[in-house]
Short mmCIF file of C-alpha atoms in Angstrom, two decimals:
data_model
loop_
_atom_site.label_atom_id
_atom_site.label_comp_id
_atom_site.label_asym_id
_atom_site.label_seq_id
_atom_site.Cartn_x
_atom_site.Cartn_y
_atom_site.Cartn_z
CA ASN A 1 1.47 -83.84 5.42
CA LYS A 2 1.60 -85.22 8.96
CA GLY A 3 5.02 -86.80 8.48
CA LYS A 4 5.84 -90.24 9.80
CA GLN A 5 3.09 -92.02 11.71
CA PRO A 6 3.23 -95.35 13.61
CA ILE A 7 1.81 -98.03 11.33
CA GLU A 8 -0.54 -99.24 14.06
CA THR A 9 -2.26 -95.82 14.00
CA ILE A 10 -3.03 -95.92 10.27
CA THR A 11 -6.75 -96.36 9.56
CA GLU A 12 -8.87 -96.93 6.49
CA GLY A 13 -9.08 -93.74 4.45
CA THR A 14 -5.63 -92.44 5.46
CA MET A 15 -3.55 -91.14 2.56
CA VAL A 16 -0.03 -92.64 2.54
CA LEU A 17 3.07 -91.99 0.45
CA THR A 18 3.69 -94.55 -2.31
CA HIS A 19 6.52 -95.47 -4.65
CA ASP A 20 5.76 -92.85 -7.34
CA LYS A 21 5.73 -89.88 -4.90
CA THR A 22 1.92 -89.74 -4.80
CA TYR A 23 -0.32 -90.18 -1.78
CA GLN A 24 -2.91 -92.94 -2.10
CA LYS A 25 -5.81 -94.03 0.09
CA VAL A 26 -5.59 -96.97 2.50
CA THR A 27 -8.54 -99.27 1.80
CA ASP A 28 -7.95 -101.85 4.53
CA THR A 29 -5.64 -102.56 7.47
CA MET A 30 -4.57 -105.90 8.89
CA VAL A 31 -2.99 -107.17 12.10
CA SER A 32 -1.59 -110.68 12.47
CA PRO A 33 0.65 -112.57 14.91
CA SER A 34 4.29 -113.27 14.12
CA GLU A 35 6.81 -115.94 15.02
CA ALA A 36 9.82 -114.47 13.24
CA LEU A 37 10.69 -111.11 11.72
CA VAL A 38 13.46 -109.74 9.52
CA GLU A 39 15.43 -106.71 10.64
CA ILE A 40 16.91 -104.82 7.68
CA THR A 41 19.57 -102.16 8.26
CA ILE A 42 20.72 -99.96 5.39
CA CYS A 43 23.38 -97.31 4.81
CA GLY A 44 22.04 -93.82 5.30
CA GLN A 45 19.94 -94.36 8.42
CA THR A 46 20.30 -95.99 11.81
CA LYS A 47 16.78 -97.24 12.47
CA PRO A 48 16.11 -100.60 10.77
CA LEU A 49 13.00 -101.75 8.99
CA VAL A 50 11.38 -104.70 10.77
CA ALA A 51 9.12 -106.79 8.53
CA THR A 52 7.77 -110.28 8.11
CA PRO A 53 10.20 -112.53 6.21
CA GLU A 54 7.99 -112.67 3.12
CA HIS A 55 7.16 -108.95 2.90
CA PRO A 56 8.08 -107.50 -0.54
CA ILE A 57 10.79 -104.81 -0.68
CA LEU A 58 11.65 -102.77 -3.78
CA ALA A 59 15.34 -103.36 -4.50
CA THR A 60 18.13 -103.46 -7.04
CA SER A 61 21.53 -105.11 -7.22
CA LEU A 62 24.77 -104.09 -8.89
CA MET A 63 25.68 -107.75 -9.24
CA ASN A 64 22.73 -109.08 -11.23
CA PHE A 65 19.50 -107.22 -11.87
CA VAL A 66 17.54 -110.45 -12.55
CA ARG A 67 18.89 -112.50 -9.65
CA HIS A 68 15.52 -112.68 -7.89
CA PRO A 69 12.50 -114.59 -9.21
CA LYS A 70 9.92 -112.74 -11.24
CA THR A 71 6.67 -111.85 -9.49
CA ASP A 72 3.27 -110.65 -10.59
CA HIS A 73 3.90 -107.23 -9.03
CA THR A 74 4.59 -104.54 -11.62
CA GLU A 75 4.26 -101.41 -9.44
CA GLY A 76 7.55 -99.52 -9.37
CA ILE A 77 9.34 -102.03 -11.57
CA THR A 78 11.99 -100.74 -13.98
CA ARG A 79 14.67 -102.48 -16.01
CA HIS A 80 16.92 -102.42 -12.94
CA THR A 81 14.50 -102.95 -10.04
CA PHE A 82 12.63 -105.93 -8.62
CA TRP A 83 10.44 -106.92 -5.70
CA THR A 84 12.04 -109.38 -3.32
CA GLU A 85 11.05 -110.95 -0.03
CA ALA A 86 12.69 -109.26 2.95
CA GLN A 87 14.36 -112.53 3.97
CA ASP A 88 16.02 -112.86 0.53
CA LEU A 89 17.85 -109.54 0.63
CA THR A 90 21.64 -109.86 0.68
CA LEU A 91 24.49 -107.47 1.46
CA LYS A 92 24.95 -107.06 -2.30
CA ASP A 93 21.48 -105.54 -2.65
CA TYR A 94 20.17 -101.97 -2.42
CA VAL A 95 16.70 -100.94 -1.29
CA ALA A 96 14.67 -98.05 -2.70
CA VAL A 97 14.05 -95.09 -0.40
CA ALA A 98 11.06 -92.85 -1.00
CA ILE A 99 11.34 -89.21 -2.04
CA GLN A 100 8.44 -87.09 -0.88
CA PRO A 101 7.02 -84.78 -3.56
CA HIS A 102 7.83 -81.08 -3.40
CA HIS A 103 4.88 -78.78 -3.99
CA GLU A 104 5.91 -75.20 -4.67
CA GLU A 105 3.25 -72.95 -3.15
CA THR A 106 4.99 -70.05 -1.42
CA LYS A 107 7.03 -67.49 -3.37
CA HIS A 108 6.56 -64.54 -1.08
CA ILE A 109 5.36 -63.83 2.44
CA GLU A 110 2.82 -61.24 3.46
CA VAL A 111 3.99 -60.33 6.96
CA TYR A 112 0.76 -58.69 8.09
CA ARG A 113 -1.33 -61.72 7.11
CA LEU A 114 1.08 -64.15 8.77
CA LEU A 115 1.22 -62.19 12.04
CA HIS A 116 -2.33 -60.82 11.99
CA GLY A 117 -3.75 -60.50 15.48
CA ASP A 118 -0.34 -60.19 17.10
CA THR A 119 0.30 -57.40 19.62
CA ASN A 120 3.43 -55.91 21.12
CA GLY A 121 4.20 -55.77 24.84
CA TYR A 122 1.89 -52.78 25.22
CA GLY A 123 -1.16 -54.36 23.62
CA ALA A 124 -0.81 -52.49 20.33
CA GLU A 125 -1.85 -54.29 17.13
CA LEU A 126 -0.12 -54.42 13.76
CA THR A 127 -1.06 -52.10 10.93
CA ILE A 128 0.01 -51.51 7.33
CA VAL A 129 1.56 -48.17 6.38
CA ASN A 130 2.80 -47.60 2.81
CA ASP A 131 3.28 -51.36 2.30
CA THR A 132 5.25 -51.68 5.52
CA VAL A 133 4.15 -53.40 8.72
CA ALA A 134 4.26 -51.45 11.97
CA TYR A 135 2.67 -51.50 15.41
CA LYS A 136 -0.06 -49.01 16.25
CA SER A 137 0.49 -46.70 19.17
CA ILE A 138 -2.08 -46.74 21.97
CA ASP A 139 -0.86 -43.38 23.32
CA LYS A 140 -3.72 -41.22 22.00
CA LYS A 141 -2.30 -37.99 23.34
CA ASN A 142 1.07 -38.55 21.70
CA ASN A 143 -0.60 -39.78 18.50
CA LYS A 144 -2.47 -36.50 18.22
CA ARG A 145 0.72 -34.52 18.77
CA LYS A 146 2.66 -36.38 16.08
CA ASN A 147 -0.40 -36.73 13.81
CA SER A 148 0.08 -40.51 13.48
CA ASP A 149 -1.08 -43.66 15.29
CA VAL A 150 2.07 -45.61 14.32
CA SER A 151 4.37 -46.59 17.18
CA LEU A 152 7.94 -45.34 17.03
CA ARG A 153 9.18 -48.09 19.33
CA THR A 154 9.54 -50.67 16.53
CA THR A 155 10.86 -49.79 13.08
CA PRO A 156 8.42 -50.88 10.32
CA ILE A 157 9.55 -53.62 7.92
CA PRO A 158 8.35 -54.43 4.37
CA ASN A 159 4.97 -56.18 4.32
CA HIS A 160 5.82 -58.28 1.25
CA ILE A 161 9.00 -60.36 1.50
CA ASN A 162 10.07 -62.44 -1.49
CA LEU A 163 11.34 -65.93 -0.73
CA THR A 164 14.68 -65.56 -2.46
CA PRO A 165 17.70 -67.88 -2.25
CA GLU A 166 19.37 -65.26 -0.04
CA PHE A 167 16.42 -65.24 2.36
CA GLY A 168 16.58 -69.04 2.46
CA ARG A 169 20.29 -68.92 3.29
CA MET A 170 19.62 -66.46 6.15
CA LEU A 171 17.00 -68.85 7.55
CA GLY A 172 19.61 -71.61 7.36
CA TYR A 173 22.05 -69.46 9.34
CA TYR A 174 19.30 -68.87 11.91
CA LEU A 175 18.49 -72.59 12.19
CA ALA A 176 22.16 -73.23 12.86
CA GLU A 177 23.25 -70.24 14.94
CA GLY A 178 20.20 -68.08 15.64
CA SER A 179 18.04 -67.43 18.67
CA LEU A 180 15.26 -65.11 19.76
CA ILE A 181 15.81 -62.10 21.97
CA LYS A 182 13.20 -62.24 24.72
CA ARG A 183 12.16 -60.41 27.85
CA ASP A 184 9.91 -62.63 29.92
CA ASP A 185 7.62 -64.07 27.21
CA THR A 186 7.84 -61.11 24.86
CA ILE A 187 9.86 -61.54 21.65
CA LEU A 188 12.06 -58.50 21.03
CA GLY A 189 14.16 -59.60 18.03
CA ILE A 190 16.68 -62.16 16.77
CA ASN A 191 20.32 -62.86 17.48
CA PHE A 192 23.03 -64.76 15.54
CA THR A 193 26.21 -66.01 17.21
CA PHE A 194 29.10 -66.96 14.93
CA ASN A 195 32.77 -67.77 15.35
CA SER A 196 34.55 -64.46 14.77
CA SER A 197 36.76 -66.11 12.15
CA ALA A 198 33.67 -66.76 9.97
CA GLU A 199 33.81 -63.28 8.46
CA THR A 200 32.25 -64.32 5.15
CA ILE A 201 29.18 -65.78 6.89
CA ILE A 202 28.89 -62.80 9.26
CA ASN A 203 29.02 -60.31 6.39
CA ASP A 204 26.63 -62.40 4.30
CA THR A 205 24.07 -62.54 7.13
CA SER A 206 24.34 -58.81 7.75
CA GLU A 207 23.89 -57.95 4.07
CA ILE A 208 20.83 -60.21 3.72
CA ILE A 209 19.17 -58.67 6.80
CA GLU A 210 19.73 -55.19 5.40
CA SER A 211 18.40 -56.19 1.99
CA VAL A 212 15.30 -58.02 3.25
CA PHE A 213 14.23 -56.02 6.30
CA LYS A 214 15.85 -52.64 5.53
CA LEU A 215 17.49 -52.83 8.96
CA THR A 216 21.14 -52.74 9.98
CA PRO A 217 21.99 -55.38 12.59
CA ASN A 218 24.17 -54.52 15.56
CA LYS A 219 27.53 -56.31 15.45
CA HIS A 220 29.44 -57.14 18.63
CA VAL A 221 32.82 -58.90 18.70
CA ARG A 222 33.26 -60.70 22.02
CA ASP A 223 36.37 -61.63 23.95
CA ASP A 224 35.49 -65.34 23.76
CA GLY A 225 36.11 -65.42 20.00
CA SER A 226 32.46 -65.10 18.98
CA THR A 227 30.64 -62.37 17.10
CA THR A 228 26.95 -61.61 17.51
CA LEU A 229 24.60 -59.96 15.05
CA THR A 230 21.49 -58.58 16.72
CA VAL A 231 18.26 -57.27 15.24
CA HIS A 232 16.20 -55.52 17.90
CA ASN A 233 12.86 -55.59 16.14
CA GLN A 234 9.76 -57.31 17.46
CA ILE A 235 8.19 -57.83 14.05
CA VAL A 236 11.32 -59.49 12.64
CA GLY A 237 11.62 -61.71 15.70
CA LYS A 238 7.99 -62.82 15.54
CA LEU A 239 8.18 -63.39 11.79
CA ILE A 240 11.24 -65.65 12.07
CA ASN A 241 9.64 -67.49 14.99
CA LYS A 242 6.49 -68.01 12.90
CA LEU A 243 8.49 -69.40 9.97
CA VAL A 244 11.04 -71.70 11.65
CA GLY A 245 10.39 -71.64 15.38
CA SER A 246 12.89 -71.07 18.15
CA GLY A 247 14.92 -73.00 20.66
CA TYR A 248 17.48 -75.67 19.95
CA ASN A 249 14.96 -78.49 20.32
CA HIS A 250 11.97 -76.75 18.73
CA LYS A 251 13.11 -75.20 15.46
CA LYS A 252 11.30 -76.59 12.44
CA LEU A 253 10.29 -75.78 8.88
CA THR A 254 6.70 -74.57 8.62
CA ARG A 255 4.62 -75.17 5.52
CA GLU A 256 5.50 -71.71 4.16
CA ILE A 257 9.15 -72.79 4.03
CA GLU A 258 8.63 -76.44 3.05
CA THR A 259 6.72 -75.25 -0.02
CA ALA A 260 9.20 -72.53 -0.98
CA PRO A 261 10.95 -72.77 -4.39
CA LYS A 262 13.73 -75.34 -4.56
CA ASP A 263 16.47 -72.73 -5.00
CA VAL A 264 15.35 -71.22 -1.67
CA LEU A 265 15.50 -74.63 0.05
CA TYR A 266 18.89 -75.36 -1.50
CA GLN A 267 20.33 -72.17 -0.02
CA LEU A 268 18.63 -72.91 3.31
CA LEU A 269 20.61 -76.16 3.41
CA ILE A 270 23.75 -74.23 2.46
CA GLY A 271 23.17 -71.87 5.38
CA VAL A 272 22.54 -74.67 7.86
CA PHE A 273 25.70 -76.55 6.90
CA ARG A 274 27.85 -73.41 6.79
CA GLY A 275 26.60 -72.36 10.19
CA ASP A 276 26.54 -75.65 12.08
CA GLY A 277 28.34 -78.18 9.91
CA THR A 278 31.47 -79.97 11.02
CA GLN A 279 33.92 -81.12 8.37
CA THR A 280 34.77 -84.63 9.49
CA ASP A 281 37.37 -85.15 6.77
CA THR A 282 38.20 -83.81 3.32
CA TYR A 283 35.00 -85.25 1.87
CA ASN A 284 32.29 -85.03 4.52
CA ARG A 285 30.26 -82.24 6.01
CA LEU A 286 28.48 -83.32 9.19
CA PHE A 287 25.51 -81.50 10.68
CA LEU A 288 24.62 -82.23 14.30
CA ILE A 289 21.44 -81.15 16.05
CA THR A 290 19.36 -82.36 18.98
CA ASN A 291 16.11 -81.94 17.09
CA LEU A 292 14.99 -85.13 15.38
CA PRO A 293 11.97 -83.62 13.56
CA LEU A 294 14.15 -80.92 11.98
CA ILE A 295 16.75 -83.49 10.93
CA GLU A 296 13.97 -85.47 9.25
CA GLN A 297 12.69 -82.35 7.46
CA LEU A 298 16.18 -81.50 6.22
CA ARG A 299 16.67 -85.10 5.06
CA ILE A 300 13.47 -84.84 3.00
CA VAL A 301 14.57 -81.49 1.55
CA ALA A 302 17.97 -82.92 0.58
CA LEU A 303 16.32 -85.82 -1.26
CA GLN A 304 13.92 -83.46 -3.04
CA LEU A 305 16.93 -81.45 -4.21
CA GLY A 306 18.62 -84.50 -5.74
CA LEU A 307 21.12 -84.95 -2.91
CA ILE A 308 21.79 -88.20 -1.06
CA PRO A 309 21.81 -87.58 2.71
CA TYR A 310 22.77 -89.86 5.57
CA THR A 311 21.14 -89.70 8.99
CA SER A 312 22.41 -91.29 12.17
CA ASP A 313 20.94 -91.83 15.60
CA LEU A 314 23.45 -90.57 18.18
CA VAL A 315 21.68 -91.80 21.30
CA VAL A 316 24.46 -94.26 22.15
CA LYS A 317 27.21 -91.67 21.77
CA TYR A 318 25.49 -88.79 23.55
CA ASN A 319 23.04 -90.72 25.74
CA ARG A 320 20.30 -88.35 24.61
CA SER A 321 17.08 -89.57 23.05
CA ASP A 322 16.83 -86.52 20.81
CA ALA A 323 20.33 -86.57 19.29
CA SER A 324 20.70 -87.11 15.56
CA SER A 325 22.92 -86.09 12.68
CA LEU A 326 22.61 -85.37 8.99
CA THR A 327 25.59 -85.97 6.72
CA ILE A 328 26.21 -85.06 3.11
CA THR A 329 29.21 -86.89 1.70
CA ASN A 330 30.77 -86.99 -1.77
CA VAL A 331 28.77 -89.99 -2.93
CA THR A 332 27.41 -88.30 -6.09
CA ASP A 333 28.31 -85.38 -8.34
CA ASN A 334 25.38 -83.38 -6.92
CA ASN A 335 26.66 -83.98 -3.39
CA VAL A 336 30.16 -82.86 -4.41
CA LYS A 337 28.77 -79.67 -5.93
CA PHE A 338 26.81 -78.97 -2.74
CA LEU A 339 29.82 -79.56 -0.50
CA ASN A 340 31.96 -77.25 -2.60
CA GLU A 341 29.35 -74.51 -2.28
CA VAL A 342 29.09 -75.00 1.49
CA LEU A 343 32.85 -74.76 1.86
CA ASP A 344 33.14 -72.09 -0.84
CA THR A 345 36.09 -73.96 -2.24
CA ASN A 346 37.02 -76.63 -4.77
CA ILE A 347 39.12 -78.79 -2.48
CA ILE A 348 36.80 -81.76 -2.99
CA ALA A 349 36.20 -81.29 -6.70
CA GLN A 350 38.50 -84.24 -7.30
CA GLY A 351 35.48 -86.48 -7.67
CA VAL A 352 33.05 -88.94 -6.19
CA SER A 353 33.93 -91.72 -3.76
CA ASN A 354 31.96 -94.31 -1.76
CA LYS A 355 29.42 -94.38 -4.60
CA ASN A 356 28.74 -98.05 -3.92
CA ASN A 357 26.95 -97.12 -0.67
CA ALA A 358 24.16 -95.14 -2.31
CA PHE A 359 23.15 -93.89 -5.74
CA ILE A 360 20.25 -92.59 -7.81
CA LEU A 361 18.87 -94.93 -10.47
CA ASP A 362 15.66 -94.91 -12.53
CA GLY A 363 14.22 -92.09 -10.42
CA TYR A 364 14.82 -93.85 -7.09
CA VAL A 365 17.43 -93.32 -4.39
CA PHE A 366 19.03 -96.62 -3.40
CA TYR A 367 20.94 -97.33 -0.19
CA LYS A 368 23.10 -100.41 0.32
CA VAL A 369 21.88 -103.17 2.64
CA ARG A 370 24.20 -103.34 5.65
CA ASN A 371 22.62 -106.18 7.58
CA VAL A 372 19.75 -108.67 7.34
CA GLU A 373 18.89 -110.52 10.53
CA ILE A 374 16.11 -112.98 11.38
CA ILE A 375 14.77 -112.32 14.87
CA THR A 376 12.31 -114.29 16.99
CA SER A 377 9.26 -112.25 17.85
CA SER A 378 5.71 -112.67 19.10
CA GLU A 379 4.84 -109.04 18.41
CA PRO A 380 1.83 -108.32 16.19
CA VAL A 381 2.63 -107.24 12.62
CA TYR A 382 0.71 -104.67 10.60
CA ASN A 383 -0.03 -104.37 6.90
CA MET A 384 -2.45 -102.44 4.73
CA ASP A 385 -4.05 -102.39 1.31
CA VAL A 386 -3.36 -99.22 -0.65
CA GLU A 387 -5.48 -98.01 -3.52
CA ASN A 388 -4.07 -97.86 -7.07
CA ASN A 389 -0.32 -98.19 -6.41
CA HIS A 390 -0.46 -101.01 -3.82
CA THR A 391 2.75 -99.73 -2.20
CA TYR A 392 3.63 -97.67 0.85
CA VAL A 393 6.69 -96.45 2.74
CA ALA A 394 7.95 -97.90 6.03
CA GLU A 395 11.05 -96.47 7.74
CA ASN A 396 11.66 -94.56 4.47
CA ILE A 397 11.84 -97.83 2.48
CA ILE A 398 9.39 -98.64 -0.33
CA VAL A 399 7.43 -101.82 0.35
CA HIS A 400 4.51 -103.59 -1.35
CA ASN A 401 1.16 -104.01 0.37
CA CYS A 402 0.87 -107.65 -0.76
CA PHE A 403 2.86 -110.80 -0.40
CA ILE A 404 4.89 -111.98 -3.37
CA THR A 405 3.19 -114.48 -5.65
CA GLN A 406 5.47 -116.17 -8.15
CA LEU A 407 4.14 -116.65 -11.64
CA SER A 408 3.91 -120.20 -12.88
CA ASP A 409 5.86 -121.23 -15.95
#
């Protein structure tokens, strides 16, 4: 999965996401001039979909499910959904947003395989000893004396690590509050920095590290009100870097994590929101990060888990091209349950609100239309034919690959 790609770069043979969560082959691409376009803005995301006025959009309406004329398109149609031209959408309509399929592939990690070929700062390679991973020692004289070629500089860690919900939650804490310990370009370990008042999170992180890696992190309470947990272990540091990256702008979910079991991903989200979430009011939990690709990955994960997320471009507020946010609000029962688990409380168990902005219906996630605007444009417009399903996804919204043709009476 290459993620989002500019539509002008799509070529014949490319596999694209369609309305039923499958990837189908593009059989043809088209470019044509335009005189006018429709800009559609929906709740849940800042970036609008720009389409030709007649382009079909999969939609529903709380007011009247049969308000729009019938068409000969049946793909994606349910009792409550219909295809409508972009120009005919109203502020009473909701558009269908695609949910990428989740393929569970990774239930455990073999550390040696993942880091094979890696060396420490002294040029020593990894080795397996009694199902643990360690660095070899290149000091032949000392190896002979101690009757072992295993380095004592780095404590071995288990070679096989199960992807458990607890491990997922620790990765979430790292995405929010973690960093690598480095000397020059050499990774020496990992570091977490929490508010000292977050004792539950600090203890949880420490216990998970001990359980997973059989290591006890160093804890340091600072005068500035923060507490750090440090794991000085090169193998741990390189493993975490391999799985989720490092650096505020470069952390991401690798395929090993994207394909982890859903309960692991759910707890990863819990960890991210506990570590870096800001409670904007009694009902919202706001996650801010200056890493747009990671925000997009977390948005996809949330949808796969049955949650309804909101993303927002914060360029105007922060004047930074990479600023974005992910919000989970109490729009559905699943969202309320998630928020309660993040906060470890029941203060929002009073129920769902703002449910008219987004909801799940007939297997689709629908977001309310916020604005429909006709704009003058001479820009070229792109379309494609898609095998079998005849649909694709543009700016997260499900669209048809053909123009609407009304059936005669």
